[in-house]
Amino acid sequence: MPDADSPPPETADGLLSGVTEIPPVTLANVAVALFALPLFSFLSQSFVEIGPIGELAVQWTVAAAVLGVAVAVEGQSLPDVGFRRPAWIDLGYLLAAAAAALLAFAATDPAIEALGLRVADDAGTMTAGASLGVALAGAVTAGVVEEVLFRGYAIERLLAYTGRPLVAGGIAWGAFTAAHAVVWPVGNLVQIAAVAAVFTAVYVRRRTLAPVVVAHVLVWGMSALGQAYG
């Protein structure tokens, strides 16, 4: 945590002071949380394909490694990185997040078509040629792993040192969007950026992973079912 004598985080000096006080292990772990999966996606797309099951295993491994370092080395508890007990009101946030995410996809379609931006139905979903079971496993994996890495861990650790939810959420949102740029075309990326903004706002507001994880899984699960039966 920032030193007690540091400038208040509300000031520019306080923000800079907080950032410079991030321990190297935390900085490295945040970097892994934000950039390990995009790097893996790039390598798997460009050089070696390990198949959908292998990709799922890698994602879970990265999440477990980040959480392991957070608990064993950084001295954080699981509630410190987003695993907090949800309240009944979070059910409302869950439903609102899922609805807003679906609305974001629908609302951006006309603009994407008007601009002629390329859209791919299965880019980066690991569902091309995969069974429905694997596709649904991918939806669960994306919902849990991405929310743990990009929302829970990253936002909480950045917030601890910057003291600014907007800064912490903005960095995590930008990294999440950039992560998907590796495998998604521009049209899809616009939609993902909008959906990521919804999930980021909900997490920053509630500080529990439950509503964003379930909403994320629901949205991706509906997409997988739509591709299978649509």
GROMACS .gro file of N, CA and C in nm, residues 88-161:
model
  222
   88TRP      N    1  -2.796  -0.951  -0.222
   88TRP     CA    2  -2.912  -0.974  -0.309
   88TRP      C    3  -2.920  -0.870  -0.420
   89ILE      N    4  -2.874  -0.748  -0.392
   89ILE     CA    5  -2.881  -0.644  -0.494
   89ILE      C    6  -2.794  -0.678  -0.615
   90ASP      N    7  -2.693  -0.764  -0.592
   90ASP     CA    8  -2.606  -0.801  -0.704
   90ASP      C    9  -2.678  -0.884  -0.809
   91LEU      N   10  -2.788  -0.948  -0.771
   91LEU     CA   11  -2.869  -1.017  -0.871
   91LEU      C   12  -2.923  -0.916  -0.972
   92GLY      N   13  -2.965  -0.801  -0.924
   92GLY     CA   14  -3.010  -0.695  -1.013
   92GLY      C   15  -2.899  -0.646  -1.102
   93TYR      N   16  -2.780  -0.628  -1.044
   93TYR     CA   17  -2.666  -0.585  -1.124
   93TYR      C   18  -2.628  -0.690  -1.227
   94LEU      N   19  -2.638  -0.817  -1.190
   94LEU     CA   20  -2.610  -0.926  -1.283
   94LEU      C   21  -2.703  -0.918  -1.404
   95LEU      N   22  -2.832  -0.909  -1.378
   95LEU     CA   23  -2.930  -0.903  -1.487
   95LEU      C   24  -2.912  -0.777  -1.570
   96ALA      N   25  -2.884  -0.665  -1.503
   96ALA     CA   26  -2.864  -0.540  -1.575
   96ALA      C   27  -2.739  -0.547  -1.662
   97ALA      N   28  -2.632  -0.608  -1.609
   97ALA     CA   29  -2.507  -0.619  -1.685
   97ALA      C   30  -2.526  -0.707  -1.808
   98ALA      N   31  -2.595  -0.821  -1.790
   98ALA     CA   32  -2.620  -0.910  -1.904
   98ALA      C   33  -2.706  -0.842  -2.009
   99ALA      N   34  -2.812  -0.773  -1.964
   99ALA     CA   35  -2.900  -0.704  -2.058
   99ALA      C   36  -2.826  -0.592  -2.129
  100ALA      N   37  -2.745  -0.515  -2.054
  100ALA     CA   38  -2.671  -0.405  -2.115
  100ALA      C   39  -2.567  -0.457  -2.214
  101ALA      N   40  -2.506  -0.571  -2.183
  101ALA     CA   41  -2.408  -0.629  -2.275
  101ALA      C   42  -2.474  -0.671  -2.405
  102LEU      N   43  -2.589  -0.739  -2.395
  102LEU     CA   44  -2.661  -0.780  -2.515
  102LEU      C   45  -2.709  -0.658  -2.594
  103LEU      N   46  -2.753  -0.555  -2.522
  103LEU     CA   47  -2.797  -0.432  -2.588
  103LEU      C   48  -2.681  -0.364  -2.658
  104ALA      N   49  -2.562  -0.369  -2.597
  104ALA     CA   50  -2.445  -0.308  -2.659
  104ALA      C   51  -2.413  -0.375  -2.792
  105PHE      N   52  -2.424  -0.508  -2.796
  105PHE     CA   53  -2.403  -0.579  -2.923
  105PHE      C   54  -2.505  -0.535  -3.027
  106ALA      N   55  -2.632  -0.530  -2.985
  106ALA     CA   56  -2.738  -0.495  -3.080
  106ALA      C   57  -2.729  -0.350  -3.124
  107ALA      N   58  -2.698  -0.260  -3.031
  107ALA     CA   59  -2.698  -0.117  -3.062
  107ALA      C   60  -2.582  -0.077  -3.152
  108THR      N   61  -2.472  -0.151  -3.145
  108THR     CA   62  -2.356  -0.115  -3.227
  108THR      C   63  -2.361  -0.177  -3.366
  109ASP      N   64  -2.449  -0.273  -3.388
  109ASP     CA   65  -2.458  -0.338  -3.520
  109ASP      C   66  -2.479  -0.239  -3.635
  110PRO      N   67  -2.576  -0.146  -3.624
  110PRO     CA   68  -2.599  -0.053  -3.736
  110PRO      C   69  -2.476   0.032  -3.769
  111ALA      N   70  -2.408   0.081  -3.666
  111ALA     CA   71  -2.290   0.164  -3.690
  111ALA      C   72  -2.178   0.084  -3.755
  112ILE      N   73  -2.162  -0.040  -3.710
  112ILE     CA   74  -2.057  -0.126  -3.766
  112ILE      C   75  -2.086  -0.156  -3.912
  113GLU      N   76  -2.212  -0.184  -3.943
  113GLU     CA   77  -2.249  -0.210  -4.082
  113GLU      C   78  -2.232  -0.085  -4.168
  114ALA      N   79  -2.273   0.031  -4.114
  114ALA     CA   80  -2.262   0.156  -4.190
  114ALA      C   81  -2.117   0.191  -4.221
  115LEU      N   82  -2.028   0.161  -4.127
  115LEU     CA   83  -1.887   0.192  -4.146
  115LEU      C   84  -1.813   0.083  -4.224
  116GLY      N   85  -1.881  -0.027  -4.248
  116GLY     CA   86  -1.819  -0.136  -4.323
  116GLY      C   87  -1.709  -0.207  -4.247
  117LEU      N   88  -1.718  -0.208  -4.114
  117LEU     CA   89  -1.616  -0.274  -4.033
  117LEU      C   90  -1.635  -0.425  -4.039
  118ARG      N   91  -1.525  -0.495  -4.046
  118ARG     CA   92  -1.531  -0.641  -4.060
  118ARG      C   93  -1.575  -0.705  -3.929
  119VAL      N   94  -1.661  -0.805  -3.941
  119VAL     CA   95  -1.712  -0.879  -3.825
  119VAL      C   96  -1.698  -1.027  -3.855
  120ALA      N   97  -1.652  -1.102  -3.755
  120ALA     CA   98  -1.642  -1.248  -3.768
  120ALA      C   99  -1.724  -1.311  -3.657
  121ASP      N  100  -1.806  -1.408  -3.692
  121ASP     CA  101  -1.895  -1.470  -3.594
  121ASP      C  102  -1.823  -1.555  -3.492
  122ASP      N  103  -1.710  -1.617  -3.533
  122ASP     CA  104  -1.645  -1.710  -3.441
  122ASP      C  105  -1.502  -1.673  -3.409
  123ALA      N  106  -1.460  -1.549  -3.438
  123ALA     CA  107  -1.322  -1.510  -3.412
  123ALA      C  108  -1.293  -1.516  -3.264
  124GLY      N  109  -1.186  -1.588  -3.230
  124GLY     CA  110  -1.141  -1.591  -3.093
  124GLY      C  111  -1.230  -1.664  -2.996
  125THR      N  112  -1.333  -1.734  -3.045
  125THR     CA  113  -1.424  -1.799  -2.950
  125THR      C  114  -1.386  -1.943  -2.922
  126MET      N  115  -1.293  -1.997  -2.999
  126MET     CA  116  -1.251  -2.136  -2.985
  126MET      C  117  -1.364  -2.232  -3.018
  127THR      N  118  -1.467  -2.185  -3.088
  127THR     CA  119  -1.581  -2.272  -3.116
  127THR      C  120  -1.582  -2.324  -3.258
  128ALA      N  121  -1.497  -2.271  -3.344
  128ALA     CA  122  -1.497  -2.316  -3.482
  128ALA      C  123  -1.460  -2.465  -3.488
  129GLY      N  124  -1.554  -2.549  -3.532
  129GLY     CA  125  -1.528  -2.691  -3.542
  129GLY      C  126  -1.534  -2.765  -3.409
  130ALA      N  127  -1.564  -2.694  -3.301
  130ALA     CA  128  -1.569  -2.758  -3.169
  130ALA      C  129  -1.711  -2.802  -3.137
  131SER      N  130  -1.721  -2.897  -3.047
  131SER     CA  131  -1.853  -2.943  -3.005
  131SER      C  132  -1.920  -2.837  -2.920
  132LEU      N  133  -2.052  -2.852  -2.901
  132LEU     CA  134  -2.124  -2.757  -2.817
  132LEU      C  135  -2.071  -2.759  -2.674
  133GLY      N  136  -2.035  -2.878  -2.626
  133GLY     CA  137  -1.982  -2.889  -2.491
  133GLY      C  138  -1.854  -2.808  -2.473
  134VAL      N  139  -1.765  -2.817  -2.571
  134VAL     CA  140  -1.641  -2.740  -2.565
  134VAL      C  141  -1.670  -2.591  -2.575
  135ALA      N  142  -1.766  -2.556  -2.661
  135ALA     CA  143  -1.802  -2.414  -2.675
  135ALA      C  144  -1.857  -2.358  -2.544
  136LEU      N  145  -1.941  -2.436  -2.476
  136LEU     CA  146  -1.995  -2.390  -2.348
  136LEU      C  147  -1.887  -2.386  -2.241
  137ALA      N  148  -1.794  -2.482  -2.246
  137ALA     CA  149  -1.681  -2.477  -2.153
  137ALA      C  150  -1.597  -2.352  -2.178
  138GLY      N  151  -1.587  -2.315  -2.306
  138GLY     CA  152  -1.516  -2.192  -2.340
  138GLY      C  153  -1.586  -2.070  -2.285
  139ALA      N  154  -1.720  -2.072  -2.287
  139ALA     CA  155  -1.796  -1.959  -2.233
  139ALA      C  156  -1.774  -1.945  -2.083
  140VAL      N  157  -1.776  -2.058  -2.013
  140VAL     CA  158  -1.753  -2.055  -1.868
  140VAL      C  159  -1.611  -2.009  -1.839
  141THR      N  160  -1.516  -2.061  -1.915
  141THR     CA  161  -1.376  -2.023  -1.895
  141THR      C  162  -1.355  -1.874  -1.919
  142ALA      N  163  -1.411  -1.823  -2.028
  142ALA     CA  164  -1.396  -1.681  -2.058
  142ALA      C  165  -1.456  -1.596  -1.946
  143GLY      N  166  -1.575  -1.635  -1.901
  143GLY     CA  167  -1.642  -1.557  -1.798
  143GLY      C  168  -1.567  -1.555  -1.667
  144VAL      N  169  -1.518  -1.670  -1.625
  144VAL     CA  170  -1.447  -1.676  -1.497
  144VAL      C  171  -1.307  -1.619  -1.507
  145VAL      N  172  -1.229  -1.670  -1.601
  145VAL     CA  173  -1.088  -1.632  -1.609
  145VAL      C  174  -1.070  -1.484  -1.643
  146GLU      N  175  -1.142  -1.436  -1.743
  146GLU     CA  176  -1.124  -1.296  -1.782
  146GLU      C  177  -1.170  -1.200  -1.674
  147GLU      N  178  -1.279  -1.231  -1.606
  147GLU     CA  179  -1.324  -1.142  -1.499
  147GLU      C  180  -1.229  -1.144  -1.381
  148VAL      N  181  -1.175  -1.260  -1.347
  148VAL     CA  182  -1.078  -1.269  -1.238
  148VAL      C  183  -0.953  -1.189  -1.271
  149LEU      N  184  -0.902  -1.204  -1.392
  149LEU     CA  185  -0.776  -1.138  -1.428
  149LEU      C  186  -0.794  -0.989  -1.454
  150PHE      N  187  -0.891  -0.954  -1.539
  150PHE     CA  188  -0.903  -0.816  -1.586
  150PHE      C  189  -0.989  -0.728  -1.494
  151ARG      N  190  -1.080  -0.786  -1.422
  151ARG     CA  191  -1.164  -0.708  -1.333
  151ARG      C  192  -1.117  -0.725  -1.188
  152GLY      N  193  -1.134  -0.844  -1.132
  152GLY     CA  194  -1.103  -0.863  -0.992
  152GLY      C  195  -0.960  -0.828  -0.954
  153TYR      N  196  -0.865  -0.907  -1.003
  153TYR     CA  197  -0.727  -0.886  -0.960
  153TYR      C  198  -0.671  -0.752  -1.008
  154ALA      N  199  -0.678  -0.726  -1.137
  154ALA     CA  200  -0.614  -0.606  -1.192
  154ALA      C  201  -0.671  -0.478  -1.132
  155ILE      N  202  -0.802  -0.467  -1.129
  155ILE     CA  203  -0.862  -0.343  -1.077
  155ILE      C  204  -0.831  -0.326  -0.928
  156GLU      N  205  -0.842  -0.432  -0.851
  156GLU     CA  206  -0.817  -0.420  -0.707
  156GLU      C  207  -0.674  -0.380  -0.678
  157ARG      N  208  -0.578  -0.440  -0.747
  157ARG     CA  209  -0.438  -0.408  -0.719
  157ARG      C  210  -0.403  -0.268  -0.768
  158LEU      N  211  -0.452  -0.228  -0.884
  158LEU     CA  212  -0.428  -0.093  -0.933
  158LEU      C  213  -0.497   0.010  -0.844
  159LEU      N  214  -0.616  -0.022  -0.799
  159LEU     CA  215  -0.690   0.069  -0.713
  159LEU      C  216  -0.619   0.088  -0.579
  160ALA      N  217  -0.555  -0.017  -0.530
  160ALA     CA  218  -0.486  -0.008  -0.402
  160ALA      C  219  -0.374   0.095  -0.404
  161TYR      N  220  -0.316   0.117  -0.522
  161TYR     CA  221  -0.202   0.208  -0.530
  161TYR      C  222  -0.235   0.341  -0.598
   0.00000   0.00000   0.00000
